[in-house]
């Protein structure tokens, strides 16, 4: 199963990467094993979001910038409002990166 490396730029992905880098620097972990951990992280995040997340969110805001490159959409919204079943949440600026999930099965 192919995966994207998008989730490595999330907060948890960055913390994992920093921790792995520190462990490699200390000699606690080999670089090859650190790479395997990151690949497994990518797979696990993709699977968890596909199978465990059931919430739906509506997003409204001013589209500041958009881009389509290498089958990846990037949107930057200003004054975005996220609405779910509970309550709306206003965010000053948000970046959304979207990839075609069909590419994962190729």
Tab-separated table of C-alpha atoms in Angstrom:
chain	number	residue	atom	x	y	z
A	1	UNK	CA	0.000	0.000	0.000
A	2	UNK	CA	1.429	3.355	-1.028
A	3	UNK	CA	1.060	6.336	1.306
A	4	UNK	CA	1.653	10.043	1.267
A	5	UNK	CA	4.076	11.647	3.684
A	6	UNK	CA	1.627	14.472	4.496
A	7	UNK	CA	1.121	13.586	8.124
A	8	UNK	CA	4.810	13.980	8.930
A	9	UNK	CA	4.237	17.754	8.822
A	10	UNK	CA	1.495	17.524	11.475
A	11	UNK	CA	2.313	18.285	15.098
A	12	UNK	CA	2.528	14.611	16.053
A	13	UNK	CA	4.556	13.822	12.917
A	14	UNK	CA	7.051	16.596	13.645
A	15	UNK	CA	7.424	15.417	17.266
A	16	UNK	CA	7.989	11.849	16.080
A	17	UNK	CA	10.587	12.995	13.554
A	18	UNK	CA	12.420	15.097	16.159
A	19	UNK	CA	12.440	12.186	18.612
A	20	UNK	CA	13.703	9.755	15.988
A	21	UNK	CA	16.432	12.218	14.941
A	22	UNK	CA	17.520	12.533	18.570
A	23	UNK	CA	17.579	8.748	19.008
A	24	UNK	CA	19.649	8.323	15.839
A	25	UNK	CA	22.074	11.046	17.017
A	26	UNK	CA	22.453	9.303	20.394
A	27	UNK	CA	23.041	5.952	18.730
A	28	UNK	CA	19.928	4.472	20.344
A	29	UNK	CA	18.337	3.786	16.971
A	30	UNK	CA	19.748	3.032	13.543
A	31	UNK	CA	18.826	5.364	10.665
A	32	UNK	CA	17.255	2.433	8.786
A	33	UNK	CA	14.946	1.628	11.698
A	34	UNK	CA	14.000	5.316	12.042
A	35	UNK	CA	12.946	5.350	8.377
A	36	UNK	CA	10.893	2.180	8.909
A	37	UNK	CA	9.141	3.855	11.856
A	38	UNK	CA	8.252	6.876	9.697
A	39	UNK	CA	6.931	4.664	6.896
A	40	UNK	CA	4.778	2.774	9.425
A	41	UNK	CA	3.567	6.108	10.832
A	42	UNK	CA	2.447	7.163	7.334
A	43	UNK	CA	0.560	3.882	6.848
A	44	UNK	CA	-1.026	3.992	10.305
A	45	UNK	CA	-2.219	7.590	9.965
A	46	UNK	CA	-3.748	6.897	6.558
A	47	UNK	CA	-5.523	3.779	7.822
A	48	UNK	CA	-6.759	5.440	11.025
A	49	UNK	CA	-8.229	8.401	9.165
A	50	UNK	CA	-9.930	6.103	6.648
A	51	UNK	CA	-11.451	3.706	9.176
A	52	UNK	CA	-11.893	5.521	12.496
A	53	UNK	CA	-12.906	9.101	11.716
A	54	UNK	CA	-16.654	9.419	11.182
A	55	UNK	CA	-17.131	13.175	11.742
A	56	UNK	CA	-18.102	15.534	8.980
A	57	UNK	CA	-17.035	19.169	8.911
A	58	UNK	CA	-18.149	22.069	6.739
A	59	UNK	CA	-15.549	24.740	6.029
A	60	UNK	CA	-16.348	28.264	4.870
A	61	UNK	CA	-13.953	31.131	4.402
A	62	UNK	CA	-12.221	33.461	1.979
A	63	UNK	CA	-10.052	31.548	-0.492
A	64	UNK	CA	-6.744	33.394	-0.415
A	65	UNK	CA	-4.600	31.024	-2.504
A	66	UNK	CA	-5.018	27.713	-4.274
A	67	UNK	CA	-2.619	25.486	-6.189
A	68	UNK	CA	-2.713	22.122	-7.970
A	69	UNK	CA	0.655	20.469	-8.491
A	70	UNK	CA	1.586	16.778	-8.848
A	71	UNK	CA	-2.010	15.680	-8.102
A	72	UNK	CA	-2.004	17.600	-4.812
A	73	UNK	CA	-4.400	20.470	-4.088
A	74	UNK	CA	-3.323	23.163	-1.635
A	75	UNK	CA	-5.844	25.734	-0.382
A	76	UNK	CA	-5.164	28.646	1.964
A	77	UNK	CA	-8.292	30.093	3.569
A	78	UNK	CA	-8.590	33.241	5.644
A	79	UNK	CA	-11.356	33.805	8.172
A	80	UNK	CA	-12.288	30.136	7.962
A	81	UNK	CA	-15.211	28.749	9.943
A	82	UNK	CA	-15.299	25.023	10.704
A	83	UNK	CA	-18.789	23.701	11.483
A	84	UNK	CA	-19.458	20.255	12.923
A	85	UNK	CA	-22.422	18.754	14.799
A	86	UNK	CA	-21.553	20.612	18.001
A	87	UNK	CA	-20.483	24.181	17.318
A	88	UNK	CA	-18.721	26.425	14.792
A	89	UNK	CA	-15.058	27.282	15.326
A	90	UNK	CA	-13.478	30.295	13.660
A	91	UNK	CA	-9.851	30.093	12.555
A	92	UNK	CA	-7.895	33.067	11.265
A	93	UNK	CA	-5.951	31.211	8.590
A	94	UNK	CA	-5.869	27.557	7.553
A	95	UNK	CA	-3.916	25.546	4.995
A	96	UNK	CA	-5.629	22.502	3.514
A	97	UNK	CA	-3.628	19.922	1.554
A	98	UNK	CA	-5.667	17.326	-0.336
A	99	UNK	CA	-4.499	14.339	-2.353
A	100	UNK	CA	-6.405	11.917	-4.554
A	101	UNK	CA	-6.842	8.733	-2.508
A	102	UNK	CA	-7.067	6.720	-5.739
A	103	UNK	CA	-3.326	7.291	-6.132
A	104	UNK	CA	-2.723	5.258	-2.968
A	105	UNK	CA	-4.050	2.085	-4.572
A	106	UNK	CA	-1.965	2.313	-7.745
